[in-house]
Amino acid sequence: MNVKRTLLTLAVPVAFSLSGLAQALDIKFADIHPAGYPTVVAEENMGKKLVAASNGELTFRMFAGGVLGSEKEVIEQAQLGAVQMARVSLGVVGPVVPDVNVFNMPFVFRDQAHMRKVIDGEIGQEILDKITQSEFNLVALAWMDGGTRNIYSKKPVRTLEDLKGMKIRVQGNPLFIDTINAMGGNGLAMDTGEIFSALQTGVIDGAENNPPTMLEHNHYQNAKYYSLTGHLILPEPLVMSKATWEKLTPEQQALVTKVAKEAQQEERVLWDAKSASSEAKLKAAGVEFITVDKKPFYDATASVRAQYGAPYAAMIKRIEAVQ
Ligand code: BDP
């Protein structure tokens, strides 16, 4: 037996317990968006608070810009505990936790202010709890604001007719494919990171997203028309791996929840500023913003709301009642 090594392995835990230091739990946080993006800034600030308030028991590392993979991959890693925290779009959660699809339905929120009221209230917490209570192995803590999604394309979309036959990228959720198809286009699912080259090579004619994403992921370089369809207003859950959550003490869990909720409010302010500056930059880069009559788009997607909304009729009524 190697006496030296045995002594060493014995000595390390003793040294830690003598000095009262437990091994710090390292939190790796994943976000597809680049540094400086509102979600990433709010998450980094959240991480600083976590580290400061945990007396060195928690460390925090931000992995922005999608370096840990697509949102689907990140969710899988978080389920396994290989990634400890992440912010993802609700779009990719829907196929696994169908109950969240009530927020993923086209035109379910009247406007952004309505969506914010809903996520700040009891319905928002109920949907987070659905994620936590599912078999998903995730604990959903708070919401980030992802603004309003509109269609952008190589050729202008002024009416439903213009959308006919256009291949429009959506997130990997059948509900979104059905939504684009109901409007007359061809919905096509792919990861966020593939959109730029798909636009460039003409694999797709367009996509749909908010102004900050269109700008920061450079999609505007190959799609110069932005039609204000406003078909989706998607909030984005901030989640922790359940394996990580269960390693935390009740005090640490309370701390994580508190700083995550604070990040929700902080990101909102950053979001509004970023949305406005993104719109200005897109226009300066030659993107034409097109005001469309939303009514035909709303009417065309009635079948999607009827199909996906059927199990959630009571909740939809409650959402509509939020003023
Ligand atoms: C952005 C969301 C991001 C999604 C992306 C997408 O913030 O989480 O991954 O859209 O459509 O608005 O892929």
mmCIF file of N, CA, C and O and ligand atoms in Angstrom, residues 31-33 37 39 70-71 87-92 145-147 149 152 169-172 176 190-193 195 208-210 212-214 217 219 234 236 271, ligand 1:
data_model
loop_
_atom_site.group_PDB
_atom_site.id
_atom_site.type_symbol
_atom_site.label_atom_id
_atom_site.label_comp_id
_atom_site.label_asym_id
_atom_site.label_seq_id
_atom_site.Cartn_x
_atom_site.Cartn_y
_atom_site.Cartn_z
ATOM 1 N N ASP A 31 -26.214 29.889 -21.466
ATOM 2 C CA ASP A 31 -27.156 30.740 -22.209
ATOM 3 C C ASP A 31 -26.676 30.792 -23.653
ATOM 4 O O ASP A 31 -25.480 30.911 -23.916
ATOM 5 N N ILE A 32 -27.607 30.699 -24.578
ATOM 6 C CA ILE A 32 -27.279 30.691 -26.002
ATOM 7 C C ILE A 32 -26.863 32.094 -26.474
ATOM 8 O O ILE A 32 -26.186 32.252 -27.486
ATOM 9 N N HIS A 33 -27.275 33.112 -25.738
ATOM 10 C CA HIS A 33 -27.023 34.484 -26.161
ATOM 11 C C HIS A 33 -25.600 34.940 -25.798
ATOM 12 O O HIS A 33 -25.007 34.429 -24.862
ATOM 13 N N TYR A 37 -25.760 40.532 -23.688
ATOM 14 C CA TYR A 37 -27.206 40.376 -23.945
ATOM 15 C C TYR A 37 -27.938 40.515 -22.597
ATOM 16 O O TYR A 37 -27.410 40.115 -21.560
ATOM 17 N N THR A 39 -30.269 38.977 -20.952
ATOM 18 C CA THR A 39 -30.383 37.798 -20.081
ATOM 19 C C THR A 39 -29.022 37.473 -19.460
ATOM 20 O O THR A 39 -28.927 37.213 -18.261
ATOM 21 N N SER A 70 -26.674 23.604 -28.051
ATOM 22 C CA SER A 70 -28.004 24.161 -28.330
ATOM 23 C C SER A 70 -28.840 24.101 -27.052
ATOM 24 O O SER A 70 -28.479 23.418 -26.090
ATOM 25 N N GLU A 71 -29.978 24.780 -27.063
ATOM 26 C CA GLU A 71 -30.817 24.764 -25.856
ATOM 27 C C GLU A 71 -31.318 23.354 -25.554
ATOM 28 O O GLU A 71 -31.445 22.970 -24.395
ATOM 29 N N ARG A 87 -30.761 29.288 -18.892
ATOM 30 C CA ARG A 87 -31.960 30.001 -19.335
ATOM 31 C C ARG A 87 -32.261 29.479 -20.718
ATOM 32 O O ARG A 87 -31.384 29.444 -21.566
ATOM 33 N N VAL A 88 -33.480 29.024 -20.897
ATOM 34 C CA VAL A 88 -33.869 28.496 -22.204
ATOM 35 C C VAL A 88 -35.194 29.099 -22.611
ATOM 36 O O VAL A 88 -35.934 29.628 -21.788
ATOM 37 N N SER A 89 -35.504 28.993 -23.879
ATOM 38 C CA SER A 89 -36.815 29.442 -24.331
ATOM 39 C C SER A 89 -37.866 28.422 -23.899
ATOM 40 O O SER A 89 -37.594 27.218 -23.845
ATOM 41 N N LEU A 90 -39.045 28.890 -23.623
ATOM 42 C CA LEU A 90 -40.136 27.986 -23.262
ATOM 43 C C LEU A 90 -40.488 27.089 -24.448
ATOM 44 O O LEU A 90 -41.046 26.009 -24.282
ATOM 45 N N GLY A 91 -40.135 27.565 -25.653
ATOM 46 C CA GLY A 91 -40.428 26.803 -26.859
ATOM 47 C C GLY A 91 -39.885 25.393 -26.810
ATOM 48 O O GLY A 91 -40.579 24.438 -27.144
ATOM 49 N N VAL A 92 -38.635 25.231 -26.368
ATOM 50 C CA VAL A 92 -38.024 23.898 -26.374
ATOM 51 C C VAL A 92 -38.428 23.075 -25.159
ATOM 52 O O VAL A 92 -38.147 21.880 -25.099
ATOM 53 N N ASP A 145 -37.587 37.839 -19.772
ATOM 54 C CA ASP A 145 -38.436 38.393 -20.824
ATOM 55 C C ASP A 145 -37.758 38.192 -22.175
ATOM 56 O O ASP A 145 -36.593 38.560 -22.350
ATOM 57 N N GLY A 146 -38.452 37.576 -23.107
ATOM 58 C CA GLY A 146 -37.886 37.383 -24.443
ATOM 59 C C GLY A 146 -38.610 38.213 -25.496
ATOM 60 O O GLY A 146 -38.535 37.916 -26.690
ATOM 61 N N GLY A 147 -39.331 39.235 -25.050
ATOM 62 C CA GLY A 147 -39.956 40.167 -25.998
ATOM 63 C C GLY A 147 -41.011 39.526 -26.892
ATOM 64 O O GLY A 147 -41.559 38.475 -26.595
ATOM 65 N N ARG A 149 -42.132 38.135 -30.717
ATOM 66 C CA ARG A 149 -41.543 37.545 -31.925
ATOM 67 C C ARG A 149 -42.352 37.921 -33.160
ATOM 68 O O ARG A 149 -43.575 37.825 -33.175
ATOM 69 N N TYR A 152 -39.267 37.548 -39.847
ATOM 70 C CA TYR A 152 -38.345 38.260 -40.747
ATOM 71 C C TYR A 152 -37.975 37.370 -41.913
ATOM 72 O O TYR A 152 -37.875 36.165 -41.797
ATOM 73 N N ARG A 169 -38.072 29.310 -40.383
ATOM 74 C CA ARG A 169 -37.502 28.541 -39.274
ATOM 75 C C ARG A 169 -38.245 28.851 -37.967
ATOM 76 O O ARG A 169 -38.541 30.003 -37.659
ATOM 77 N N VAL A 170 -38.504 27.770 -37.215
ATOM 78 C CA VAL A 170 -39.051 27.912 -35.862
ATOM 79 C C VAL A 170 -38.229 27.047 -34.904
ATOM 80 O O VAL A 170 -37.390 26.253 -35.335
ATOM 81 N N GLN A 171 -38.469 27.203 -33.614
ATOM 82 C CA GLN A 171 -37.838 26.331 -32.623
ATOM 83 C C GLN A 171 -38.445 24.931 -32.709
ATOM 84 O O GLN A 171 -39.551 24.766 -33.212
ATOM 85 N N GLY A 172 -37.717 23.945 -32.183
ATOM 86 C CA GLY A 172 -38.163 22.564 -32.251
ATOM 87 C C GLY A 172 -39.365 22.266 -31.377
ATOM 88 O O GLY A 172 -39.237 21.685 -30.299
ATOM 89 N N PHE A 176 -45.180 25.260 -32.997
ATOM 90 C CA PHE A 176 -44.698 26.394 -33.800
ATOM 91 C C PHE A 176 -44.758 26.085 -35.294
ATOM 92 O O PHE A 176 -45.031 26.962 -36.111
ATOM 93 N N MET A 190 -35.197 24.123 -36.539
ATOM 94 C CA MET A 190 -33.749 23.926 -36.443
ATOM 95 C C MET A 190 -33.228 24.673 -35.225
ATOM 96 O O MET A 190 -33.930 25.516 -34.673
ATOM 97 N N ASP A 191 -31.993 24.351 -34.801
ATOM 98 C CA ASP A 191 -31.407 25.017 -33.634
ATOM 99 C C ASP A 191 -31.061 26.470 -33.963
ATOM 100 O O ASP A 191 -30.802 26.816 -35.121
ATOM 101 N N THR A 192 -30.971 27.271 -32.936
ATOM 102 C CA THR A 192 -30.658 28.694 -33.092
ATOM 103 C C THR A 192 -29.369 28.906 -33.891
ATOM 104 O O THR A 192 -29.324 29.758 -34.779
ATOM 105 N N GLY A 193 -28.362 28.119 -33.579
ATOM 106 C CA GLY A 193 -27.047 28.302 -34.185
ATOM 107 C C GLY A 193 -26.999 27.993 -35.671
ATOM 108 O O GLY A 193 -26.012 28.318 -36.345
ATOM 109 N N ILE A 195 -29.411 28.982 -37.847
ATOM 110 C CA ILE A 195 -30.243 29.908 -38.628
ATOM 111 C C ILE A 195 -29.418 30.772 -39.577
ATOM 112 O O ILE A 195 -29.783 30.967 -40.739
ATOM 113 N N GLU A 208 -38.367 33.766 -37.286
ATOM 114 C CA GLU A 208 -39.211 34.672 -36.499
ATOM 115 C C GLU A 208 -38.554 34.824 -35.139
ATOM 116 O O GLU A 208 -38.130 33.832 -34.542
ATOM 117 N N ASN A 209 -38.414 36.053 -34.723
ATOM 118 C CA ASN A 209 -37.789 36.294 -33.420
ATOM 119 C C ASN A 209 -37.945 37.761 -33.024
ATOM 120 O O ASN A 209 -38.536 38.555 -33.761
ATOM 121 N N ASN A 210 -37.374 38.092 -31.853
ATOM 122 C CA ASN A 210 -37.411 39.472 -31.358
ATOM 123 C C ASN A 210 -36.245 40.275 -31.957
ATOM 124 O O ASN A 210 -35.273 39.694 -32.449
ATOM 125 N N PRO A 212 -33.644 41.958 -30.585
ATOM 126 C CA PRO A 212 -32.286 41.698 -30.082
ATOM 127 C C PRO A 212 -31.670 40.418 -30.649
ATOM 128 O O PRO A 212 -30.487 40.385 -30.979
ATOM 129 N N THR A 213 -32.475 39.355 -30.793
ATOM 130 C CA THR A 213 -31.930 38.110 -31.347
ATOM 131 C C THR A 213 -31.611 38.277 -32.823
ATOM 132 O O THR A 213 -30.560 37.845 -33.307
ATOM 133 N N MET A 214 -32.500 38.933 -33.553
ATOM 134 C CA MET A 214 -32.272 39.150 -34.984
ATOM 135 C C MET A 214 -30.964 39.917 -35.201
ATOM 136 O O MET A 214 -30.198 39.622 -36.122
ATOM 137 N N HIS A 217 -27.590 37.795 -33.368
ATOM 138 C CA HIS A 217 -27.218 36.545 -34.041
ATOM 139 C C HIS A 217 -27.027 36.781 -35.546
ATOM 140 O O HIS A 217 -26.946 35.832 -36.321
ATOM 141 N N HIS A 219 -28.863 37.652 -37.975
ATOM 142 C CA HIS A 219 -29.818 37.168 -38.983
ATOM 143 C C HIS A 219 -30.212 38.270 -39.956
ATOM 144 O O HIS A 219 -30.568 37.995 -41.106
ATOM 145 N N LEU A 234 -42.951 35.168 -25.876
ATOM 146 C CA LEU A 234 -42.503 33.995 -25.134
ATOM 147 C C LEU A 234 -41.636 34.334 -23.933
ATOM 148 O O LEU A 234 -40.524 34.820 -24.102
ATOM 149 N N GLU A 236 -39.103 33.192 -20.832
ATOM 150 C CA GLU A 236 -38.040 32.193 -20.862
ATOM 151 C C GLU A 236 -37.650 31.761 -19.449
ATOM 152 O O GLU A 236 -37.162 32.567 -18.673
ATOM 153 N N TRP A 271 -33.887 44.583 -20.858
ATOM 154 C CA TRP A 271 -34.554 44.134 -22.083
ATOM 155 C C TRP A 271 -35.158 45.314 -22.850
ATOM 156 O O TRP A 271 -35.002 45.434 -24.072
HETATM 157 C C1 BDP B 1 -34.587 33.747 -28.642
HETATM 158 C C2 BDP B 1 -34.589 33.102 -27.281
HETATM 159 C C3 BDP B 1 -33.684 31.901 -27.268
HETATM 160 C C4 BDP B 1 -34.030 30.945 -28.384
HETATM 161 C C5 BDP B 1 -34.080 31.687 -29.705
HETATM 162 C C6 BDP B 1 -34.532 30.763 -30.834
HETATM 163 O O1 BDP B 1 -34.163 34.031 -26.318
HETATM 164 O O2 BDP B 1 -33.779 31.285 -26.016
HETATM 165 O O3 BDP B 1 -33.103 29.946 -28.454
HETATM 166 O O4 BDP B 1 -34.952 32.789 -29.623
HETATM 167 O O5 BDP B 1 -35.548 31.024 -31.459
HETATM 168 O O6 BDP B 1 -35.518 34.798 -28.659
HETATM 169 O O7 BDP B 1 -33.851 29.772 -31.086
#
